[in-house]
mmCIF file of C-alpha atoms and ligand atoms in Angstrom:
data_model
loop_
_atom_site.group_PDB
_atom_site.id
_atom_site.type_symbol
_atom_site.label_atom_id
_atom_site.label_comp_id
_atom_site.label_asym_id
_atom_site.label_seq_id
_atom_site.Cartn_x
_atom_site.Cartn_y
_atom_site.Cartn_z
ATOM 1 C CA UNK W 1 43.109 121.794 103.280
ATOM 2 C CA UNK W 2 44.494 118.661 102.241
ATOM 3 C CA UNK W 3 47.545 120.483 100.607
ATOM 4 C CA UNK W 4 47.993 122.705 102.919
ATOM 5 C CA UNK W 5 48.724 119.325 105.367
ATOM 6 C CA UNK W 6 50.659 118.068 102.862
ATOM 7 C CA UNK W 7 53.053 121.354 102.714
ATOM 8 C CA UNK W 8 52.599 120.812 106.721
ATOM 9 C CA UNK W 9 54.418 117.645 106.155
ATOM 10 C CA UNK W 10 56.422 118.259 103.902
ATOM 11 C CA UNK W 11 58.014 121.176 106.333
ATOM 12 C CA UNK W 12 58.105 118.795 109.431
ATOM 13 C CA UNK W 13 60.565 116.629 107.482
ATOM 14 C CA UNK W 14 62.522 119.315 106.234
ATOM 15 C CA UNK W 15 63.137 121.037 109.446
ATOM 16 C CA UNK W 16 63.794 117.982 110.766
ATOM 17 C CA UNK W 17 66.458 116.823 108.331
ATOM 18 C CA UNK W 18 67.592 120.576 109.019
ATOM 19 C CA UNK W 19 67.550 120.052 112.406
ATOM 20 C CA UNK W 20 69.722 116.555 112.031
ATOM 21 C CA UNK W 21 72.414 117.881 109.427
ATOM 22 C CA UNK W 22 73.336 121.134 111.775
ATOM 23 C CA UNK W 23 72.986 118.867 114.999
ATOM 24 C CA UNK W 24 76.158 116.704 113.644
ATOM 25 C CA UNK W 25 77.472 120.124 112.228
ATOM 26 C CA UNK W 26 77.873 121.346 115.570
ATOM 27 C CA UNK W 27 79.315 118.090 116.546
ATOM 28 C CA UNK W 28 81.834 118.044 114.412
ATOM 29 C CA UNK W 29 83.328 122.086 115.012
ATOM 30 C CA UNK W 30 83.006 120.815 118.793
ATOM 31 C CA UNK W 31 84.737 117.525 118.245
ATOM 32 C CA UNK W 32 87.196 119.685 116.755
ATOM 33 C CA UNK W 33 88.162 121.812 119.749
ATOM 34 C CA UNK W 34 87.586 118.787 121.993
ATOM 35 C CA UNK W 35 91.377 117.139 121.033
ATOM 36 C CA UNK W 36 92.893 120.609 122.185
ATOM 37 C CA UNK W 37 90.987 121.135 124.796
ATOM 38 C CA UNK W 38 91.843 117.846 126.701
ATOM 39 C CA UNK W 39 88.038 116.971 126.560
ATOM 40 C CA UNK W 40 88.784 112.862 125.035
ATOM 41 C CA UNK W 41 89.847 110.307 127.364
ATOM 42 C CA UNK W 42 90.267 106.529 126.936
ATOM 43 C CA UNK W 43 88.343 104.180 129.273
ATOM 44 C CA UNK W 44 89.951 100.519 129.675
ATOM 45 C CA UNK W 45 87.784 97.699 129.895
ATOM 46 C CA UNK W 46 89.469 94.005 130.909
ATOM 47 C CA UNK W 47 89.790 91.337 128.618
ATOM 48 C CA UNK W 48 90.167 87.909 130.569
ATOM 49 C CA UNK W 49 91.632 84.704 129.435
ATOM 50 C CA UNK W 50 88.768 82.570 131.262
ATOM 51 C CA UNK W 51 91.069 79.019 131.889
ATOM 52 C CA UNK W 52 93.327 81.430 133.830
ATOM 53 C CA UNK W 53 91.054 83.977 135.366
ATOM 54 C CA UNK W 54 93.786 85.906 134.643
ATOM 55 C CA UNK W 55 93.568 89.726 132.856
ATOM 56 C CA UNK W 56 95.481 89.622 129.490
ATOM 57 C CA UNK W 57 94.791 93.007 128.478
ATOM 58 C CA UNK W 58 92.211 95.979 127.984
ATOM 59 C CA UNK W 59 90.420 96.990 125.377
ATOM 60 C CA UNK W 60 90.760 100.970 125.141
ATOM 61 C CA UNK W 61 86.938 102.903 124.407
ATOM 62 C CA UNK W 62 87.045 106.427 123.897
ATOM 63 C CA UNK W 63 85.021 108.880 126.124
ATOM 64 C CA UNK W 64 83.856 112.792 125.307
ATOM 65 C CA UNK W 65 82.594 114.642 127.770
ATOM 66 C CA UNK W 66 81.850 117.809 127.051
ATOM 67 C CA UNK W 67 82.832 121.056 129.191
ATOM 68 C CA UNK W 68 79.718 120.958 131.564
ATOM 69 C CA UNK W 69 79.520 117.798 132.343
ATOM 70 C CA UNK W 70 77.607 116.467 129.409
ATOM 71 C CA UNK W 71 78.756 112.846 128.182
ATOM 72 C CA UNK W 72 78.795 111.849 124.242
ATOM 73 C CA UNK W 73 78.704 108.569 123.069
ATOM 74 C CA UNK W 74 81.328 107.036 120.479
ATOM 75 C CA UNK W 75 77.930 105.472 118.917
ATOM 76 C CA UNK W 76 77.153 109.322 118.399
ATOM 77 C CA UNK W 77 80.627 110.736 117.551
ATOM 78 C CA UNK W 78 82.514 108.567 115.917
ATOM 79 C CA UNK W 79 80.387 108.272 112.550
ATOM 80 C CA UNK W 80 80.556 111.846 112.371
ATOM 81 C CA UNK W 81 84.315 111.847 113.114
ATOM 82 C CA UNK W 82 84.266 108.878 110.314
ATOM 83 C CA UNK W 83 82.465 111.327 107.509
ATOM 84 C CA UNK W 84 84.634 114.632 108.573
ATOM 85 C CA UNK W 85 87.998 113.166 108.437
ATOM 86 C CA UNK W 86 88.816 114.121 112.319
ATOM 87 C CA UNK W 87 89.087 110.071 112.883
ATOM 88 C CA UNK W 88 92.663 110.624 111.318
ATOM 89 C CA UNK W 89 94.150 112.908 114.113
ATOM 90 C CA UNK W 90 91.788 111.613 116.957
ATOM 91 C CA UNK W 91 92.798 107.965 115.631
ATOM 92 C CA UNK W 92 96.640 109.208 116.260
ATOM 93 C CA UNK W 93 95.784 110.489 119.364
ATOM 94 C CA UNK W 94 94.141 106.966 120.379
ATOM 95 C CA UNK W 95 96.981 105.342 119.208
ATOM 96 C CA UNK W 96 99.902 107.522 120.726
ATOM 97 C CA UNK W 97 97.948 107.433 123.857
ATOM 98 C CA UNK W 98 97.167 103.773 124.354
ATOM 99 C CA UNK W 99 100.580 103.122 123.892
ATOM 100 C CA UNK W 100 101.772 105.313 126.520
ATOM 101 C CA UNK W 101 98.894 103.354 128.642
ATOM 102 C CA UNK W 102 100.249 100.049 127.723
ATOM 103 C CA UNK W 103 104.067 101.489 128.542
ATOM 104 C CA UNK W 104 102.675 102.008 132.805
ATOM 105 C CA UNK W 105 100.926 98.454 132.432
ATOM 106 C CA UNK W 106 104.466 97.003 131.792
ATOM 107 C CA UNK W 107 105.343 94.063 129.505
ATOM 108 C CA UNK W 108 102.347 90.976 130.812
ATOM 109 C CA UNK W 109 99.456 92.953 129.112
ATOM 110 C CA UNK W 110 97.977 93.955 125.914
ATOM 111 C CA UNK W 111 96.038 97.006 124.947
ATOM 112 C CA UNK W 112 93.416 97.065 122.182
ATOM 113 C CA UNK W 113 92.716 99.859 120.508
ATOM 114 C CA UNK W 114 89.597 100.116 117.974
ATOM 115 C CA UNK W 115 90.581 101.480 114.087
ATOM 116 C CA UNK W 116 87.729 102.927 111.905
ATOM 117 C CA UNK W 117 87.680 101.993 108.012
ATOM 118 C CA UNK W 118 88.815 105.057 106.936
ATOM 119 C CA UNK W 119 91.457 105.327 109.647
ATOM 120 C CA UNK W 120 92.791 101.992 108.108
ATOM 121 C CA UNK W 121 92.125 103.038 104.626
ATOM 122 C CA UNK W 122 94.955 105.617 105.634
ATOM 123 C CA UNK W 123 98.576 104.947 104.024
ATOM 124 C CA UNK W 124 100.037 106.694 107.069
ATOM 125 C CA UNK W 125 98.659 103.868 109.557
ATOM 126 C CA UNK W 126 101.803 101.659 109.612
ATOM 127 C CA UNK W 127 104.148 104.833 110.198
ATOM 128 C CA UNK W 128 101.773 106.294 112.928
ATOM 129 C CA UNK W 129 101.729 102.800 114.300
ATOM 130 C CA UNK W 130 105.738 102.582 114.157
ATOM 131 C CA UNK W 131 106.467 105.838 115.173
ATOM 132 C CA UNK W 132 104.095 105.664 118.375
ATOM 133 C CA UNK W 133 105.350 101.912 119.791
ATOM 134 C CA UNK W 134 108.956 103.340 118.957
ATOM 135 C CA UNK W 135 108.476 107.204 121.284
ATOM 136 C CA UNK W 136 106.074 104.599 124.159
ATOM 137 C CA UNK W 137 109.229 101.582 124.393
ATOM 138 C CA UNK W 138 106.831 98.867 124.279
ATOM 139 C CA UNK W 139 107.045 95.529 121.964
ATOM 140 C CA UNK W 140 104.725 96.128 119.447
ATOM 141 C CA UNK W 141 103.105 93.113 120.280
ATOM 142 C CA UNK W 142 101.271 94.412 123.064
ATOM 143 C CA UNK W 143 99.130 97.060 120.752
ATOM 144 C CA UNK W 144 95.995 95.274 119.299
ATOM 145 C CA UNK W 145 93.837 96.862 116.247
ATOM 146 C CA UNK W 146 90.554 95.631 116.439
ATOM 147 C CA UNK W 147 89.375 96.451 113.146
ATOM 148 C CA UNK W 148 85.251 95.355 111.955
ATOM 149 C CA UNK W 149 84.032 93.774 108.801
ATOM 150 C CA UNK W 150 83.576 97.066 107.358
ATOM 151 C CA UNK W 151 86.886 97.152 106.116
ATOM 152 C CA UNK W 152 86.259 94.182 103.490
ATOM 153 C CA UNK W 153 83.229 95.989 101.970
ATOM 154 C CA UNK W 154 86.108 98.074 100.069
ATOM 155 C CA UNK W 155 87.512 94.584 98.053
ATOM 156 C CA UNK W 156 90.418 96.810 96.352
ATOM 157 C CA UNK W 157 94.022 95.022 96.732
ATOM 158 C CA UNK W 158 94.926 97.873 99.450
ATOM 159 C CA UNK W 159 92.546 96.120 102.018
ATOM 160 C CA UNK W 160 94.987 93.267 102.179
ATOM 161 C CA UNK W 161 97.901 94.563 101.421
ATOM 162 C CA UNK W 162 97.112 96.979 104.585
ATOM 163 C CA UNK W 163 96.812 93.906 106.439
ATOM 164 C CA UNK W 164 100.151 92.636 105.814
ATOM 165 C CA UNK W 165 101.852 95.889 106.286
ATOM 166 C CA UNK W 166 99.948 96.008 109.828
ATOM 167 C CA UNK W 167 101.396 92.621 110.377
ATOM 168 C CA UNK W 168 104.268 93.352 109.510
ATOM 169 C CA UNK W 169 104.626 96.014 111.876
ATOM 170 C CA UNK W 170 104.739 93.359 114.366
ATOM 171 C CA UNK W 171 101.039 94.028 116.231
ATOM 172 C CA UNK W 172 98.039 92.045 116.936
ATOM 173 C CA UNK W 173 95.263 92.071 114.752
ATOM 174 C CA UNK W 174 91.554 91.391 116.339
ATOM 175 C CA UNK W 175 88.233 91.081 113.780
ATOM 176 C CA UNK W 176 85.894 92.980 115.803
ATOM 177 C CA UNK W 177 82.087 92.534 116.089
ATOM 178 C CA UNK W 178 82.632 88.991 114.199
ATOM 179 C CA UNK W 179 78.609 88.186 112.751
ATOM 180 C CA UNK W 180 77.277 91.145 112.475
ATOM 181 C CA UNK W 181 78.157 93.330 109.325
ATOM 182 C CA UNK W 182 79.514 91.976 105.964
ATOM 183 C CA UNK W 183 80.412 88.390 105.488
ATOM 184 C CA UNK W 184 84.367 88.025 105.936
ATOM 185 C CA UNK W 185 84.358 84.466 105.867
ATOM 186 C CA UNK W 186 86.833 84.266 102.201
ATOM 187 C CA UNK W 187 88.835 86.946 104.206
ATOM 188 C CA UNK W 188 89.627 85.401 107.394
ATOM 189 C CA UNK W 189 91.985 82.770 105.097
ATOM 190 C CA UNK W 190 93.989 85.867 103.704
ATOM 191 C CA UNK W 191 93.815 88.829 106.454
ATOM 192 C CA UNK W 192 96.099 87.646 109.564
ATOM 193 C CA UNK W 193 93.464 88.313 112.127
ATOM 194 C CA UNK W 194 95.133 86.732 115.711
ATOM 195 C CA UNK W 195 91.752 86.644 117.182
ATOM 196 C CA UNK W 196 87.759 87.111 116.314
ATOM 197 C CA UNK W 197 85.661 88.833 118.863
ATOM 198 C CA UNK W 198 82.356 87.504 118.921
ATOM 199 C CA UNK W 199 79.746 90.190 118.744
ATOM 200 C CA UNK W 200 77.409 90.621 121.667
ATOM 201 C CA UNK W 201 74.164 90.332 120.169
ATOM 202 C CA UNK W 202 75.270 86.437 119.915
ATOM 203 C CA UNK W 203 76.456 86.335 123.734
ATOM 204 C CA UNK W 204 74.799 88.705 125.914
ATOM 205 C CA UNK W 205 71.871 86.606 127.585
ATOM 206 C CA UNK W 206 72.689 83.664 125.356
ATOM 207 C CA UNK W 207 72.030 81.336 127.832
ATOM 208 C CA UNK W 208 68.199 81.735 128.430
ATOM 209 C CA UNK W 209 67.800 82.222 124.792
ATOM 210 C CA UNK W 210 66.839 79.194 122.549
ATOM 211 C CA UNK W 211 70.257 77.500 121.340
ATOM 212 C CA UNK W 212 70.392 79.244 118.170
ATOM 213 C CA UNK W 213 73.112 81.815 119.666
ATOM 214 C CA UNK W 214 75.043 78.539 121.703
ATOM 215 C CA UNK W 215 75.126 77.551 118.041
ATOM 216 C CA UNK W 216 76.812 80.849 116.512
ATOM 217 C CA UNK W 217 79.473 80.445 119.334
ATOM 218 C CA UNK W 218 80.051 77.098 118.934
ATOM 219 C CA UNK W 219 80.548 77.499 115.121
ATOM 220 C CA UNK W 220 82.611 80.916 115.473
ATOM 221 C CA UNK W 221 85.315 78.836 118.022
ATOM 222 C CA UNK W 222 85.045 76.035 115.598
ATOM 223 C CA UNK W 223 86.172 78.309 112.698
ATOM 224 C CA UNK W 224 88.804 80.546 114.686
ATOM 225 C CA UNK W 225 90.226 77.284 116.239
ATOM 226 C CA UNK W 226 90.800 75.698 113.014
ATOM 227 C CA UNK W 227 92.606 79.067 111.991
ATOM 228 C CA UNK W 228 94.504 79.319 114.799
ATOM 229 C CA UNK W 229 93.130 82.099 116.494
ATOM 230 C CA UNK W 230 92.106 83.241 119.952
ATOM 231 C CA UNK W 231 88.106 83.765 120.608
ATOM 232 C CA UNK W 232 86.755 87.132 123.114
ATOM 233 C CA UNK W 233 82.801 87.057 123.443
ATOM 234 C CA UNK W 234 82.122 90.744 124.385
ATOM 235 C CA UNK W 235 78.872 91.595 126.187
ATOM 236 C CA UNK W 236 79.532 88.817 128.760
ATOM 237 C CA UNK W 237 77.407 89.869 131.692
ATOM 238 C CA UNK W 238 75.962 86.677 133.704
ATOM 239 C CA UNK W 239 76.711 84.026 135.373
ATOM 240 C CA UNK W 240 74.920 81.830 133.109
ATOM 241 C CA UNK W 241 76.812 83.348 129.726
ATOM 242 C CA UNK W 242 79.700 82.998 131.527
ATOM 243 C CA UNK W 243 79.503 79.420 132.152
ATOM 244 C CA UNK W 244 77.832 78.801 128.278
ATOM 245 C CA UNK W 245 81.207 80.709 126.705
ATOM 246 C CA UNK W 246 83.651 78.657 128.742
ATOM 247 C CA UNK W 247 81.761 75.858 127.694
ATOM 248 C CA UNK W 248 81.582 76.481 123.826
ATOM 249 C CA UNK W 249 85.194 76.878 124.100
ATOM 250 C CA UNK W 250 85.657 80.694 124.105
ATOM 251 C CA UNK W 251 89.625 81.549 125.157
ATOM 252 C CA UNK W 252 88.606 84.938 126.493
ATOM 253 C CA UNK W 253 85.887 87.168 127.759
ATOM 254 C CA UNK W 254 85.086 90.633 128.119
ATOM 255 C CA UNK W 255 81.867 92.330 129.667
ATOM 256 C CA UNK W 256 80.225 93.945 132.544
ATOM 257 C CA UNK W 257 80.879 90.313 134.795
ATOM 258 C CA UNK W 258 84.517 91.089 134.896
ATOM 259 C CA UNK W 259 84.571 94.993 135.263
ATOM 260 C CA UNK W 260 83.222 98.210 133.386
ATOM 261 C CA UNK W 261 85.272 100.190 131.015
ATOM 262 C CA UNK W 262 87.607 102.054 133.810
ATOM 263 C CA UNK W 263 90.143 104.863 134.138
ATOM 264 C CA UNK W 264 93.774 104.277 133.707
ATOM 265 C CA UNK W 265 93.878 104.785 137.553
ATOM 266 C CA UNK W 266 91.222 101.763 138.097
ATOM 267 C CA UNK W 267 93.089 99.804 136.095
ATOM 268 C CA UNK W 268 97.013 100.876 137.586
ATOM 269 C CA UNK W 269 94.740 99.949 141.353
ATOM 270 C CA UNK W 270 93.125 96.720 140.064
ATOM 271 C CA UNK W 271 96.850 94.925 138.678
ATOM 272 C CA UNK W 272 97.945 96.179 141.691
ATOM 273 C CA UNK W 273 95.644 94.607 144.271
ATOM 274 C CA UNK W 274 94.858 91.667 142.641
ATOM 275 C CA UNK W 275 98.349 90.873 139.951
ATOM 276 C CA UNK W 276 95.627 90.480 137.354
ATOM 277 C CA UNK W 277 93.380 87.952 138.906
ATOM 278 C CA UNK W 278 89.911 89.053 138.513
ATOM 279 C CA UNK W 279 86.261 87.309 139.543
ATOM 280 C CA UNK W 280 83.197 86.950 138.433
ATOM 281 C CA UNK W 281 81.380 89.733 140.062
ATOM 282 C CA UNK W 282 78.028 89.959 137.807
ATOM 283 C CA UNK W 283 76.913 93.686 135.944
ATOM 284 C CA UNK W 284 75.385 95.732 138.815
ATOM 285 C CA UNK W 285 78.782 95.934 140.450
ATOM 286 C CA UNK W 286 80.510 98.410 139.178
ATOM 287 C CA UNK W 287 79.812 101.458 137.273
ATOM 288 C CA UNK W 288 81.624 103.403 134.758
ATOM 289 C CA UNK W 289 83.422 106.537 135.824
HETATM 290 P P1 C2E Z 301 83.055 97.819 120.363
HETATM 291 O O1 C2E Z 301 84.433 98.021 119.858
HETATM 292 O O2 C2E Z 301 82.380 96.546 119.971
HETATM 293 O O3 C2E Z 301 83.158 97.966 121.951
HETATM 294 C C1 C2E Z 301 82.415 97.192 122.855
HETATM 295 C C2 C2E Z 301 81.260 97.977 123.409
HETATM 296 O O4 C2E Z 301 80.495 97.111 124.242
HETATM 297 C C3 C2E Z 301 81.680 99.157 124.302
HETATM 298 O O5 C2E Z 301 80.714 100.186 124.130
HETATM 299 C C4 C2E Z 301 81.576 98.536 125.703
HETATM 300 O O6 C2E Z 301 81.407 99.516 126.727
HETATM 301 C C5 C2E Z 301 80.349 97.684 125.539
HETATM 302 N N1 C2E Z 301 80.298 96.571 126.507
HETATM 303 C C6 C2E Z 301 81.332 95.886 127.036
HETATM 304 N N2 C2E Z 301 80.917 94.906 127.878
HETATM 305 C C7 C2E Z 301 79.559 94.976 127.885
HETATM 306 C C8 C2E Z 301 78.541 94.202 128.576
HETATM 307 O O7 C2E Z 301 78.801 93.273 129.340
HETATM 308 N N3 C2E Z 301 77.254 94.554 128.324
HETATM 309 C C9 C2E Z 301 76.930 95.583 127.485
HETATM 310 N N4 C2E Z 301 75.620 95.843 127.308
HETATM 311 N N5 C2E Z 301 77.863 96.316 126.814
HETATM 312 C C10 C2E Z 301 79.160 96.005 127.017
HETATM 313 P P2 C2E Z 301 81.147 101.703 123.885
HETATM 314 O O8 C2E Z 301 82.364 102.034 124.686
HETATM 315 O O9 C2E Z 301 79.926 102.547 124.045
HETATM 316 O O10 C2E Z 301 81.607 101.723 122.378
HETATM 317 C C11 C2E Z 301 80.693 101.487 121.336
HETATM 318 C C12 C2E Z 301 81.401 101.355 120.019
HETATM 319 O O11 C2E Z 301 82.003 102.618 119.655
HETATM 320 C C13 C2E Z 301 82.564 100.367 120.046
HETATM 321 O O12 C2E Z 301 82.099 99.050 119.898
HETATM 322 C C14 C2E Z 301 83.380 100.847 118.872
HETATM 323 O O13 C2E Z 301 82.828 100.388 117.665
HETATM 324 C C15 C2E Z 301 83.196 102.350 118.950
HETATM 325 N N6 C2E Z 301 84.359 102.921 119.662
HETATM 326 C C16 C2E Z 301 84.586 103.061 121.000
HETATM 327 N N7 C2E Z 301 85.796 103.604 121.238
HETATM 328 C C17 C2E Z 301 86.360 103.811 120.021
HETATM 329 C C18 C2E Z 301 87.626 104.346 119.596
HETATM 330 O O14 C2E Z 301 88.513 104.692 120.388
HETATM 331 N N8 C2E Z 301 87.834 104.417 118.217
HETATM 332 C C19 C2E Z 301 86.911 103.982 117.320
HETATM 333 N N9 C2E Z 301 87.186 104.084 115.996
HETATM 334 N N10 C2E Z 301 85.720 103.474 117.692
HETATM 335 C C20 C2E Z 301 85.454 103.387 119.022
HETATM 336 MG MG1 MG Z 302 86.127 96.949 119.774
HETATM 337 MG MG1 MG Z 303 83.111 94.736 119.510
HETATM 338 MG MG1 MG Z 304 80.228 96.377 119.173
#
C-alpha cells in the first residue's frame, strides 16, 4: 500500500509538472499570434518630479488581454517571452511603439520603456533603438531603458560595452528595481545609469514600518546623489510614504498616489487638463483600464 502511495505521488508531481510545462506551451503559441492580432497594448503610468508636482514622464507597462476578455499579467508572460525568444520582436514592438507615444506627448516628457536581459543581450538593440527614435522624430533623450540587475549577473565585457553603445545612442538609462536582485554596487561606477529606481518592497508602506526601509532610502539617495543621478521610489501609494520619500530626498515618485498605469488616451486627457500638474490623490482613486 505504501508503494502504491508512493507511485500516487510520484504521478501527482508528474502531471503536475506536465500540467505546468504545456500551460506556458500554450502561452507561448498564443503570445505568438497575440503581436498580429493587435492583442498587446502599453499602459502609461506617471512618473512625478515631487519638488515640482510636475509629471516628467511615464513609464510604459505592457498589457495582454486575450480575445475574450481574459487579462495576462507581464509577471506571467514575460518570463516565458524571456525563455522563447518572442521578447526580441515584442521588445521592438515596445520600443517602436513607445516612441510613437512619446512623439503625441511632444518634447516636455519622457517615456520609459522596460528592456529584458536577453533583449539587451541583443547586438541589434542600439540599431532598433536608432532606427525607431529616427521613423518617431523625437530627441532620443526622451526614450528611457529601465533595465534590472539581472543584466550584471552575465559579467562578460558585452554587458558594458552594451551600456556605452546605449549611451551613446543618446537615451536615458534607469537601473530598475534597485535592492532587490544581484548586487550592482561595483557597476553603478562603470554602467551610465541616469537614475536608480528604488524597488517597492523598500517604499510601499515604509512609513508605518520600523525604520529599517527609511534607512534603505536614505542610503540609496545617498549613493545615487553622490553619482549624480536622479532617484524614482515606485510603489508610492500613501500619504505617509509620500511625505517619508520627499523627506529622504527622493527626486521623483511613481505609484498608485499619483495615478494607475493608464491608456494613451488618459494620459493625452490628463496633460491636457491639468499641463502636467498632478496631486496627491491616494490608491483607491483610480483604477486601471
Ligand atoms: P516594474 O518595471 O518594476 O514595474 C512597476 C510595477 O509596479 C508595475 O506592475 C506597476 O503597475 C506596479 N505599480 C506601480 N505603482 C504601484 C503602487 O503604487 N502599488 C503597487 N502595489 N504596485 C504599483 P506591472 O505593470 O504588473 O509590471 C510588473 C513587471 O513586469 C514590471 O515591473 C516589469 O518588470 C515587467 N514588465 C511590465 N511591462 C513590461 C514590458 O513592456 N517589457 C518588459 N520586458 N517587462 C515588463
Ligand atoms: Mg520598470
Ligand atoms: Mg521597477
Ligand atoms: Mg518591480
Amino acid at each position: 500500500a505504501a508503494k502504491d502511495a508512493g507511485r500516487g505521488v510520484y504521478r501527482f508531481y508528474a502531471d503536475a509538472m506536465h500540467n505546468q510545462a504545456s500551460e506556458r506551451k500554450a502561452i507561448e503559441d498564443a503570445l505568438r499570434d497575440a503581436l498580429a492580432r493587435d492583442e498587446l497594448t502599453l499602459l502609461y503610468q506617471p512618473i512625478v518630479d515631487v519638488k515640482r508636482e510636475h509629471v516628467t514622464g511615464f513609464e510604459a507597462l505592457i498589457r495582454w488581454r486575450r480575445e475574450g476578455g481574459e487579462m495576462i499579467s507581464p509577471s506571467k508572460f514575460i518570463p516565458i517571452a524571456e525563455e522563447s525568444n518572442l521578447i526580441i520582436p515584442i521588445g521592438e514592438w515596445i520600443i517602436r511603439t513607445a516612441c510613437a507615444t512619446i512623439a503625441r506627448l511632444g518634447p516636455g516628457y519622457r517615456v520609459a520603456v522596460n528592456v529584458s536581459p536577453r533583449q539587451f543581450a541583443n547586438e541589434k538593440l542600439p540599431a532598433t533603438i536608432l532606427n525607431a527614435v529616427a521613423a518617431a522624430g523625437i530627441a532620443p533623450g526622451q526614450l528611457e531603458l529601465e533595465i534590472t540587475e539581472g543584466v550584471f549577473l552575465d559579467e562578460s565585457p558585452e554587458t558594458l560595452e552594451m551600456f556605452q553603445k546605449l549611451k551613446r545612442t543618446g537615451v536615458r538609462l534607469a537601473l530598475d528595481d534597485f535592492g532587490t536582485g544581484y548586487s550592482a554596487l561595483g557597476y553603478l561606477k562603470k554602467a551610465p545609469f541616469d537614475k536608480i529606481k528604488i524597488d517597492q518592497s523598500f517604499v510601499l508602506g515604509a512609513a508605518d514600518k520600523s525604520s529599517m526601509n527609511a534607512a534603505i532610502i536614505s542610503s540609496i539617495v545617498g549613493l545615487a546623489s553622490a553619482l549624480d543621478m536622479e532617484t524614482t521610489a515606485e510603489g508610492v501609494e500613501t500619504h505617509d510614504d509620500l511625505a517619508l520619500v520627499r523627506a529622504l530626498g527622493c527626486s521623483h515618485v511613481q505609484g498608485y498616489i499619483y495615478g494607475r498605469p493608464m491608456a494613451i488616451e488618459a494620459v493625452l486627457a490628463l496633460l491636457r487638463e491639468g499641463g502636467g500638474r498632478v496631486v496627491a490623490r491616494g490608491f483607491k482613486s483610480a483604477r486601471e483600464p
